[in-house]
mmCIF file of C-alpha atoms in Angstrom:
data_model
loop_
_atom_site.group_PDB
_atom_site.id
_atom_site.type_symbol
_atom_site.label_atom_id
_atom_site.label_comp_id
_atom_site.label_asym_id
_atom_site.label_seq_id
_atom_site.Cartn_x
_atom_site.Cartn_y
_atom_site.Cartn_z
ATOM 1 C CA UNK I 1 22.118 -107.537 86.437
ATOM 2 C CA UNK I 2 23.853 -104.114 86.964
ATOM 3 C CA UNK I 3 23.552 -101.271 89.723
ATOM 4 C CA UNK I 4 23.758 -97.806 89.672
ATOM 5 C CA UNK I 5 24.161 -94.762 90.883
ATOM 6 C CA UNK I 6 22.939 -91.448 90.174
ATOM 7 C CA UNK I 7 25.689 -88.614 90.401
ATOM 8 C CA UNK I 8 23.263 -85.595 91.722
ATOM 9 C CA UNK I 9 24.194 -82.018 90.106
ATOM 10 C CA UNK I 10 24.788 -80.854 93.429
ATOM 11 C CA UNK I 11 27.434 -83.318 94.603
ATOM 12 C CA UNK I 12 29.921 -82.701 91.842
ATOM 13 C CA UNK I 13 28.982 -78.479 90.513
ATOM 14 C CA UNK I 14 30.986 -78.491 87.499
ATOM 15 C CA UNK I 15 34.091 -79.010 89.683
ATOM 16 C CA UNK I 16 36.549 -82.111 88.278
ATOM 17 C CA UNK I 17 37.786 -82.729 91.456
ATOM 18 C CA UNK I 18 34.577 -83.467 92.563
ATOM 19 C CA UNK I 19 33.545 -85.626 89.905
ATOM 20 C CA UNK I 20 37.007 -87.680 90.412
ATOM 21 C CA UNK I 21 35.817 -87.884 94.413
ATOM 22 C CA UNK I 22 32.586 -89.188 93.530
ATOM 23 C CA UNK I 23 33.730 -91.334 90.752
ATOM 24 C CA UNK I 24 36.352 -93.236 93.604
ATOM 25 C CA UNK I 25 33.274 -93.377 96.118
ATOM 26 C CA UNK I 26 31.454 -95.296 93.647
ATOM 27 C CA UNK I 27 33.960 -97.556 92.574
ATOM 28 C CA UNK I 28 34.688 -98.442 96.509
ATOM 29 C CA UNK I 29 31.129 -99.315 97.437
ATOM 30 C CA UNK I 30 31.370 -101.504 94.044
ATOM 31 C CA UNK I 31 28.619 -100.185 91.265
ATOM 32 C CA UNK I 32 28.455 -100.774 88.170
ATOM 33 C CA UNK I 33 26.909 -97.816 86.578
ATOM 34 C CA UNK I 34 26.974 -94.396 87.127
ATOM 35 C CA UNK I 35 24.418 -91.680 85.691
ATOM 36 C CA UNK I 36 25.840 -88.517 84.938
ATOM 37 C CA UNK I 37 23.823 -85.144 84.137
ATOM 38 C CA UNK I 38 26.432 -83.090 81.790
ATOM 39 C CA UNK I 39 25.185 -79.870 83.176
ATOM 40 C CA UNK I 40 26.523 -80.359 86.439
ATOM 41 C CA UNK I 41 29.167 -80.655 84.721
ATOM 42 C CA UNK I 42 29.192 -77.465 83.004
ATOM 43 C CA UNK I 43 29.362 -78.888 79.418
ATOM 44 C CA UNK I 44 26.277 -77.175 78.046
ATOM 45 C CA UNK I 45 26.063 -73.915 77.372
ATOM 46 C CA UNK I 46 23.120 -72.174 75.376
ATOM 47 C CA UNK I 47 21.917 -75.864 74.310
ATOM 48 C CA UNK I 48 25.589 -76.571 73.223
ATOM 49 C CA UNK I 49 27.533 -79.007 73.659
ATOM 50 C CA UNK I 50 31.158 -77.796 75.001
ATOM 51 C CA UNK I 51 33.780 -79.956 73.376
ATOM 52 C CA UNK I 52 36.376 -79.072 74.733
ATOM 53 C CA UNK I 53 35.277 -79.464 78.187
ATOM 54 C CA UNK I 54 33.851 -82.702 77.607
ATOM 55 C CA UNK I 55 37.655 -83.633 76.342
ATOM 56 C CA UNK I 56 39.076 -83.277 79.676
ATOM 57 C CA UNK I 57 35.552 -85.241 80.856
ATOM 58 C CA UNK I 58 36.093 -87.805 79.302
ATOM 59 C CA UNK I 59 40.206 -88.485 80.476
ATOM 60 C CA UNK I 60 38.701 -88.608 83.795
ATOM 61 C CA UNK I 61 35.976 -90.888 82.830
ATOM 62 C CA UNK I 62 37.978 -93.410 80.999
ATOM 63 C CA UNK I 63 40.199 -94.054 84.400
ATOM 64 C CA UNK I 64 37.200 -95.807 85.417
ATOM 65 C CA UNK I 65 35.372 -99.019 84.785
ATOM 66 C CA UNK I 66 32.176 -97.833 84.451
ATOM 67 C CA UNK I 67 29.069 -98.430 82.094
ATOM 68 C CA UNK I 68 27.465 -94.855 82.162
ATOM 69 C CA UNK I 69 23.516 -94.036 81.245
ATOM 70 C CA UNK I 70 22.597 -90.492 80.949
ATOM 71 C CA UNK I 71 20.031 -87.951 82.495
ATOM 72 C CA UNK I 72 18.962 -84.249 80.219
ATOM 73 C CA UNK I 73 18.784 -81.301 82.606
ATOM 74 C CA UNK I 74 15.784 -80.733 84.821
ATOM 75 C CA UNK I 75 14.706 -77.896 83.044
ATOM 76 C CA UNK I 76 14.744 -78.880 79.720
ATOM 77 C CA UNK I 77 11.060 -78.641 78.791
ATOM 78 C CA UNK I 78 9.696 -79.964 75.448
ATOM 79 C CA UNK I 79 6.122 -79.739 76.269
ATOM 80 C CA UNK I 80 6.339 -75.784 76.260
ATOM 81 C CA UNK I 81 6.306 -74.411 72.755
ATOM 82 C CA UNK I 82 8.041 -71.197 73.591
ATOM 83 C CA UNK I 83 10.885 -73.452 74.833
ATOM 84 C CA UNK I 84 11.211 -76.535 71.999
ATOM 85 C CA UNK I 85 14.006 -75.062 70.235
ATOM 86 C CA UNK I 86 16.180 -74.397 73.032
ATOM 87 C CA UNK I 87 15.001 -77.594 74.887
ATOM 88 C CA UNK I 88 15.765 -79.456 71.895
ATOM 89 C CA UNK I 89 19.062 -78.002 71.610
ATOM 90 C CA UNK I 90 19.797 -79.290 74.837
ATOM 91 C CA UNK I 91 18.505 -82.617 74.441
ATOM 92 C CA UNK I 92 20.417 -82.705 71.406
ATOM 93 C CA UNK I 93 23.587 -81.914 73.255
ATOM 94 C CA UNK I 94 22.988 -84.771 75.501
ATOM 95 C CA UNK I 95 22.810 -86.961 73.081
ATOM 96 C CA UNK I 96 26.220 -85.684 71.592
ATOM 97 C CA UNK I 97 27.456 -86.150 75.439
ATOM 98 C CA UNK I 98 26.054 -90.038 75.651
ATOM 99 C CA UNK I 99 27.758 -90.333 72.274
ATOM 100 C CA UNK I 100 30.982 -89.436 73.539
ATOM 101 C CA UNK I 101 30.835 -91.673 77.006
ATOM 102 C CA UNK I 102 28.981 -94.674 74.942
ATOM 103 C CA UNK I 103 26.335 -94.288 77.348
ATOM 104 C CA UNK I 104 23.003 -96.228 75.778
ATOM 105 C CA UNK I 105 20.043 -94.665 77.512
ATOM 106 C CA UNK I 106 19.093 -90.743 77.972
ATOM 107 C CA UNK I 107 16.626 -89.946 80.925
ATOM 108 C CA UNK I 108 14.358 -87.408 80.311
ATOM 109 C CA UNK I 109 11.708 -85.323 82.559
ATOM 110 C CA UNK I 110 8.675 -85.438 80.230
ATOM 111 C CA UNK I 111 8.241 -81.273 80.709
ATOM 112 C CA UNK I 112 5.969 -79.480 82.704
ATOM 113 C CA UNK I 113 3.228 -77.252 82.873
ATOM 114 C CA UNK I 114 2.307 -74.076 84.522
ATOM 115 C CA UNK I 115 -0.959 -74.525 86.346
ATOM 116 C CA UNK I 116 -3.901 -72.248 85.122
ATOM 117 C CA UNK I 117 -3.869 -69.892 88.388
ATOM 118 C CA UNK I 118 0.084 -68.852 88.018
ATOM 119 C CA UNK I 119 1.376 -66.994 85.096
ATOM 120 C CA UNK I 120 -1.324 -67.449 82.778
ATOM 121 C CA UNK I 121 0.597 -65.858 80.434
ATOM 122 C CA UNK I 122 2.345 -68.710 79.817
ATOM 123 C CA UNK I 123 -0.305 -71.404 80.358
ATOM 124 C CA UNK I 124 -0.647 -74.045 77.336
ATOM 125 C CA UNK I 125 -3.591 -76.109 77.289
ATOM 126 C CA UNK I 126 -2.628 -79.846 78.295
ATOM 127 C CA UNK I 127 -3.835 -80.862 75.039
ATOM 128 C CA UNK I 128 -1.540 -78.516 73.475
ATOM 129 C CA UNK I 129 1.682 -79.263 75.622
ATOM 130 C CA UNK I 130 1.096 -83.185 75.098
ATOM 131 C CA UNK I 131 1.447 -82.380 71.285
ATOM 132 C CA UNK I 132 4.467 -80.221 71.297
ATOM 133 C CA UNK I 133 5.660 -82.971 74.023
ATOM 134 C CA UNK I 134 5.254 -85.665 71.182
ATOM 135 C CA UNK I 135 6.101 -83.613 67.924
ATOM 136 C CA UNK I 136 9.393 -82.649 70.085
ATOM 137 C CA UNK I 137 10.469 -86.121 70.950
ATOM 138 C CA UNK I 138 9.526 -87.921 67.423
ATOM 139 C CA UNK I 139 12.726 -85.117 66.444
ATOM 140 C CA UNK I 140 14.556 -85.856 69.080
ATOM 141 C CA UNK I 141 14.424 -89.709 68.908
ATOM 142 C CA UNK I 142 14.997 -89.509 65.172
ATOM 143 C CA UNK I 143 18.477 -87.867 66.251
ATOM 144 C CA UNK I 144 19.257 -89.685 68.687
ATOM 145 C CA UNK I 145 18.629 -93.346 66.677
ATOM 146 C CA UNK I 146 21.411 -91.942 64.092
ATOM 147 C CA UNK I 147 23.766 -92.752 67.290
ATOM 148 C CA UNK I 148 22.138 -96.381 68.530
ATOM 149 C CA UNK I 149 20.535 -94.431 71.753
ATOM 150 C CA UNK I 150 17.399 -94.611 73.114
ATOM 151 C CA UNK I 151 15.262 -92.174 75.358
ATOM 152 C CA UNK I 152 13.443 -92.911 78.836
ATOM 153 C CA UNK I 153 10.545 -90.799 79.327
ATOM 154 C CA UNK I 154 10.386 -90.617 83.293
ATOM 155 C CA UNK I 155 7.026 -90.535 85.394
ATOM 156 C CA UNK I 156 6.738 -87.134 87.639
ATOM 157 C CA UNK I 157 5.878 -86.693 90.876
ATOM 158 C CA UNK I 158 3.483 -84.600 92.715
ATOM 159 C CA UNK I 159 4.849 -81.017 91.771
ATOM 160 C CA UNK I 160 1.491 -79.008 90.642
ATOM 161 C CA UNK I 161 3.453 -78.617 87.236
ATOM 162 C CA UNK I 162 4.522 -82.268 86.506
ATOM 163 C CA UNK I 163 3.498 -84.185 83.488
ATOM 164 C CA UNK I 164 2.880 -87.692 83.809
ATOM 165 C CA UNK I 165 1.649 -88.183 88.220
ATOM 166 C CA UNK I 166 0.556 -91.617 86.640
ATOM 167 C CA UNK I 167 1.353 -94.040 84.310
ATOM 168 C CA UNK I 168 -1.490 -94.289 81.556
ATOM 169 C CA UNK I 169 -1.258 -90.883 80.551
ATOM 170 C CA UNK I 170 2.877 -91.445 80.239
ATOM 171 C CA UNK I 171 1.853 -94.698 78.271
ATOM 172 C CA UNK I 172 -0.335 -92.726 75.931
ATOM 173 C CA UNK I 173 2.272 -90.541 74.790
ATOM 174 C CA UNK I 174 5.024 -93.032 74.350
ATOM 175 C CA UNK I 175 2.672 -95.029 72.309
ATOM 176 C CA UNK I 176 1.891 -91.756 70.120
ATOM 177 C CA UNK I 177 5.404 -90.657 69.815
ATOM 178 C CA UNK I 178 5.338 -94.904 68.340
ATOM 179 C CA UNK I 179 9.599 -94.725 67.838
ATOM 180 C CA UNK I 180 11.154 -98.118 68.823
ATOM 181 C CA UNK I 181 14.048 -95.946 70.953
ATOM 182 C CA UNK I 182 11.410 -94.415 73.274
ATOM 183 C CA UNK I 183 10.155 -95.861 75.933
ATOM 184 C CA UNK I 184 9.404 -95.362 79.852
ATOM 185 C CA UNK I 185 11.844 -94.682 82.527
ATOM 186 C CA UNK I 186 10.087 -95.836 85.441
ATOM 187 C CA UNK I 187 10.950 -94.106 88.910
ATOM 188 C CA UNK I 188 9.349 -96.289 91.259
ATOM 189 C CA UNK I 189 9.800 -93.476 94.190
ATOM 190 C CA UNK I 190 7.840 -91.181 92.480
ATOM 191 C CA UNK I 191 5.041 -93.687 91.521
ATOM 192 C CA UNK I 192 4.801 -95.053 95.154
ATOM 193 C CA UNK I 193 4.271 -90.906 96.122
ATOM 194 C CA UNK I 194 1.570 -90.955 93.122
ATOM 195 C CA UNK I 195 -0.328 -93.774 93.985
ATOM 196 C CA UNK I 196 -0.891 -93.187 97.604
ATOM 197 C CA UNK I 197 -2.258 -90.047 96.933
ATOM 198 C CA UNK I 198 -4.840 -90.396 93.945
ATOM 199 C CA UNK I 199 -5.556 -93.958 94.997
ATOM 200 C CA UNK I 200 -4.518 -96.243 92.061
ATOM 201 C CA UNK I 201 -2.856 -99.263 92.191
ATOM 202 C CA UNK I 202 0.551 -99.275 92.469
ATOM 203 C CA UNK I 203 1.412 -102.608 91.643
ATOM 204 C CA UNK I 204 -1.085 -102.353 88.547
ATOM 205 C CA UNK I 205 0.448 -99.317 87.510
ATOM 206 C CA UNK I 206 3.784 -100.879 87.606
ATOM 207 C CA UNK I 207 2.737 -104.285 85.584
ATOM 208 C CA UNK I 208 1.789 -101.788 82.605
ATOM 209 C CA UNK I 209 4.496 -99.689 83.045
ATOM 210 C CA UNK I 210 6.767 -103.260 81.931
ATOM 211 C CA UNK I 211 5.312 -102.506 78.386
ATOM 212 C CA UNK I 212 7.395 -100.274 77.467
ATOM 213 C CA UNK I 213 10.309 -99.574 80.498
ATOM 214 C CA UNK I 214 13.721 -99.154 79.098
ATOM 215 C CA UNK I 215 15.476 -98.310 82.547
ATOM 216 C CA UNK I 216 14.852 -98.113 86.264
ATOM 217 C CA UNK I 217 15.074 -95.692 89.466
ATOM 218 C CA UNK I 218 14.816 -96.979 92.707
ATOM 219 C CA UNK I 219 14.932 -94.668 96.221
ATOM 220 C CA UNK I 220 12.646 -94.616 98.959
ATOM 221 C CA UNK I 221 10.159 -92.537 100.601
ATOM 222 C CA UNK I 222 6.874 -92.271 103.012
ATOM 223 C CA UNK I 223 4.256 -91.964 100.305
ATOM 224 C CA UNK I 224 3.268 -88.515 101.379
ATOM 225 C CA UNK I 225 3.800 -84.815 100.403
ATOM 226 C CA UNK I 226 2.844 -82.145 101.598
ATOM 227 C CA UNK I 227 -0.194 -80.606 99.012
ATOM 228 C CA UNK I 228 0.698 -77.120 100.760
ATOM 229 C CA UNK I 229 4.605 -77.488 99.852
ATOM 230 C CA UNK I 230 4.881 -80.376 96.983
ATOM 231 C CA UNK I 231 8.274 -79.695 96.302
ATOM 232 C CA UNK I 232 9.058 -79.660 99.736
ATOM 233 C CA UNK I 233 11.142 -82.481 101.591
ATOM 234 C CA UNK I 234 10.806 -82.948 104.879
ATOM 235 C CA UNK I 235 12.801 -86.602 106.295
ATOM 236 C CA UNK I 236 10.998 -85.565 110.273
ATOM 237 C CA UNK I 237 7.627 -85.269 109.052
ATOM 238 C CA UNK I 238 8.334 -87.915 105.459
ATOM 239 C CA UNK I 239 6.810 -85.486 103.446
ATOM 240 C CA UNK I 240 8.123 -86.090 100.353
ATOM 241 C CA UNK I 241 10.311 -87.551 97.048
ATOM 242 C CA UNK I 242 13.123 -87.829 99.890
ATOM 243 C CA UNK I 243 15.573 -90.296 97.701
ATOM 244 C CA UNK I 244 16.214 -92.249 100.238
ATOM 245 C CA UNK I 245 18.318 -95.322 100.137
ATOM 246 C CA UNK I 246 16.365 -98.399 99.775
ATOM 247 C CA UNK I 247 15.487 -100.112 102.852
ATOM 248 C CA UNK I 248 14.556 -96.657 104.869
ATOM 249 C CA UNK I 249 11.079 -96.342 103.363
ATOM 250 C CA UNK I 250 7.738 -97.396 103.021
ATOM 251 C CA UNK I 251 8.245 -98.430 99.252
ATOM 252 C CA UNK I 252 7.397 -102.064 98.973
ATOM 253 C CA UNK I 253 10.166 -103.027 96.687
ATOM 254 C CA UNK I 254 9.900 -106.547 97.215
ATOM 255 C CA UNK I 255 7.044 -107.022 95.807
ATOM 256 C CA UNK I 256 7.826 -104.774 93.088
ATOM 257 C CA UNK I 257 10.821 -106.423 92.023
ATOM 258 C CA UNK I 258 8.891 -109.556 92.086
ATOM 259 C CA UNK I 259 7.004 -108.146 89.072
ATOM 260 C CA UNK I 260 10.200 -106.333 87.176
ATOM 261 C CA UNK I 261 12.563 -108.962 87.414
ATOM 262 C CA UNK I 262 11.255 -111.119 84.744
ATOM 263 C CA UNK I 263 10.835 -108.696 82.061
ATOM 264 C CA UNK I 264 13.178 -105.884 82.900
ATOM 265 C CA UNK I 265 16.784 -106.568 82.124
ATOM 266 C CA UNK I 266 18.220 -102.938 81.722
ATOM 267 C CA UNK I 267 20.397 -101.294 84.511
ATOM 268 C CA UNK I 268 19.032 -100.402 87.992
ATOM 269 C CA UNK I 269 19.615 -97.182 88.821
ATOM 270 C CA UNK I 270 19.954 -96.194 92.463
ATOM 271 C CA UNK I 271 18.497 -92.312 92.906
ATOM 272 C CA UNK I 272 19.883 -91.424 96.316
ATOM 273 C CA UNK I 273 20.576 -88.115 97.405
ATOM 274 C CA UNK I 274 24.464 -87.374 97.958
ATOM 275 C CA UNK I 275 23.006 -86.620 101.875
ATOM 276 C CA UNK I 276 22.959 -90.259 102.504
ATOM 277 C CA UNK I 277 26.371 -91.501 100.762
ATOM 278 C CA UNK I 278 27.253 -93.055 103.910
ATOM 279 C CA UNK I 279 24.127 -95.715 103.481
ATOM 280 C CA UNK I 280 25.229 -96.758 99.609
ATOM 281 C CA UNK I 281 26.679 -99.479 100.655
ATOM 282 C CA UNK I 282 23.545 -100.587 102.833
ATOM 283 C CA UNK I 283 21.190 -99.371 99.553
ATOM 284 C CA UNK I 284 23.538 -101.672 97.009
ATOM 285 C CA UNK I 285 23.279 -104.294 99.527
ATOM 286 C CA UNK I 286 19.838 -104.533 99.964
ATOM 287 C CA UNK I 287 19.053 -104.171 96.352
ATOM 288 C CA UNK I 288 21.494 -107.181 95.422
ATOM 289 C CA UNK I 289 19.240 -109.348 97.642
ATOM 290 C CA UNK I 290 15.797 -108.251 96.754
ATOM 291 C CA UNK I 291 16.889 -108.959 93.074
ATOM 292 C CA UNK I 292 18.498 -112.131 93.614
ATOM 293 C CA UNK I 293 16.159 -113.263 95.662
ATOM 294 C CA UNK I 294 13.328 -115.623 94.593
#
């Protein structure tokens, strides 16, 4: 069993102090993973990979006893044609970074959308995005297999754009994209948000999701949004994906865990906002004895 941390772009901004700072907070409250997003560090430019700046990456990285995993930009977008080649580029890039850190899994945001009453110049049919979506991973799967690395496909959240609210839908297209180093990286925040507010099951939707889940991220939240403001976060009012640290949320991970533990042995990653660094010990704690617990 191994715990994790997200590093959040925000925390570190390309600076190598920073990333040394958070590095030594992570190693104090004891984890054993750490995800790192190389744009916040700076190391790709144009959908390139920087070299030479991952050089001087990677002596501060090898101070440390970390295993690493891997998250692709935000942005990067396959399921928008007019964006594949550069999205690929980047995915391609962090590939070449997980490469470098031996990091085994890439996270990926499956892409988005732009809903039919905004910029319809640039609307694609759902049909049509889900295709470029799978054609676009198949290529970058094939690449990233040359290197023994696999991709997580993670569920959205309740942005009007998002891909991928639910689960079958996310199911469907790992199944067509049908390569053994693609599979679903299940963010059980954002499917508690997604289930309270269309009404499925959430501990259905997470029994499927066990199919095919390569990795894990746990924080916690309300269940509610704001429809008005979906992006927005609001901790007074617990309106929405608020990564909070496990333990100060609604999120019934107990029970949750109770269904992942026996099938999932991958790396749990903890997505907590830098805001609440002072409760990673608490979140690591309570994790530790929800999954050692019977």
């Amino acid at each position: 069993m191994k715990i994790g941390i997200n590093m959040h772009s925000h925390a570190v901004g390309g600076s190598k102090l920073a990333l040394r700072e958070q590095l030594d907070l992570f190693t104090n409250v004891g984890f054993d993973c750490v995800e790192l997003m190389p744009d916040s560090l700076n190391l790709i430019r144009n959908g390139i990979l920087d070299k030479r700046g991952c050089s001087s990456v990677l002596d501060i990285l090898s101070s440390y006893d970390f295993l690493y995993t891997t998250h692709a930009p935000l942005k990067a977008n396959l399921a928008n044609a007019s964006l594949v080649r550069i999205s690929e580029g980047i995915i391609k890039a962090c590939i070449g970074f997980s490469v470098l850190i031996n990091a085994r899994i890439l996270v990926l945001h499956a892409g988005f959308v732009v809903p039919s009453d905004k910029f319809s110049i640039f609307t694609r049919p759902l049909a049509g995005a889900l295709m470029a979506l799978i054609d676009s991973m198949r290529r970058c799967a094939e690449y990233a297999s040359n290197s023994g690395i696999s991709i997580g496909i993670e569920n959205g959240e309740l942005g009007a754009t998002h891909l991928f609210k639910g689960i079958d839908s996310l199911l469907d297209v790992v199944e067509a994209i049908d390569m053994d180093n693609v599979g679903v990286a299940l963010d059980i925040g954002h499917l508690y948000l997604t289930a309270n507010y269309y009404g499925f099951d959430l501990l259905e939707a997470t029994e499927k999701a066990l199919t095919h889940m390569i990795h894990a991220h746990l924080s916690d939240n309300f269940g509610k949004f704001d429809p008005l403001s979906p992006y927005e976060k609001d901790l007074p009012y617990g309106y929405g994906d608020l990564h909070l640290p496990i333990g100060l949320g609604n999120v019934p991970y107990k029970d949750i865990l109770e269904l992942i533990k026996p099938v999932y042995k991958g790396v749990y990653i903890l997505d907590i906002d830098p805001e609440y660094k002072d409760f990673y010990p608490l979140a690591l704690k309570n994790l530790k004895e929800l999954l050692e617990g019977s």
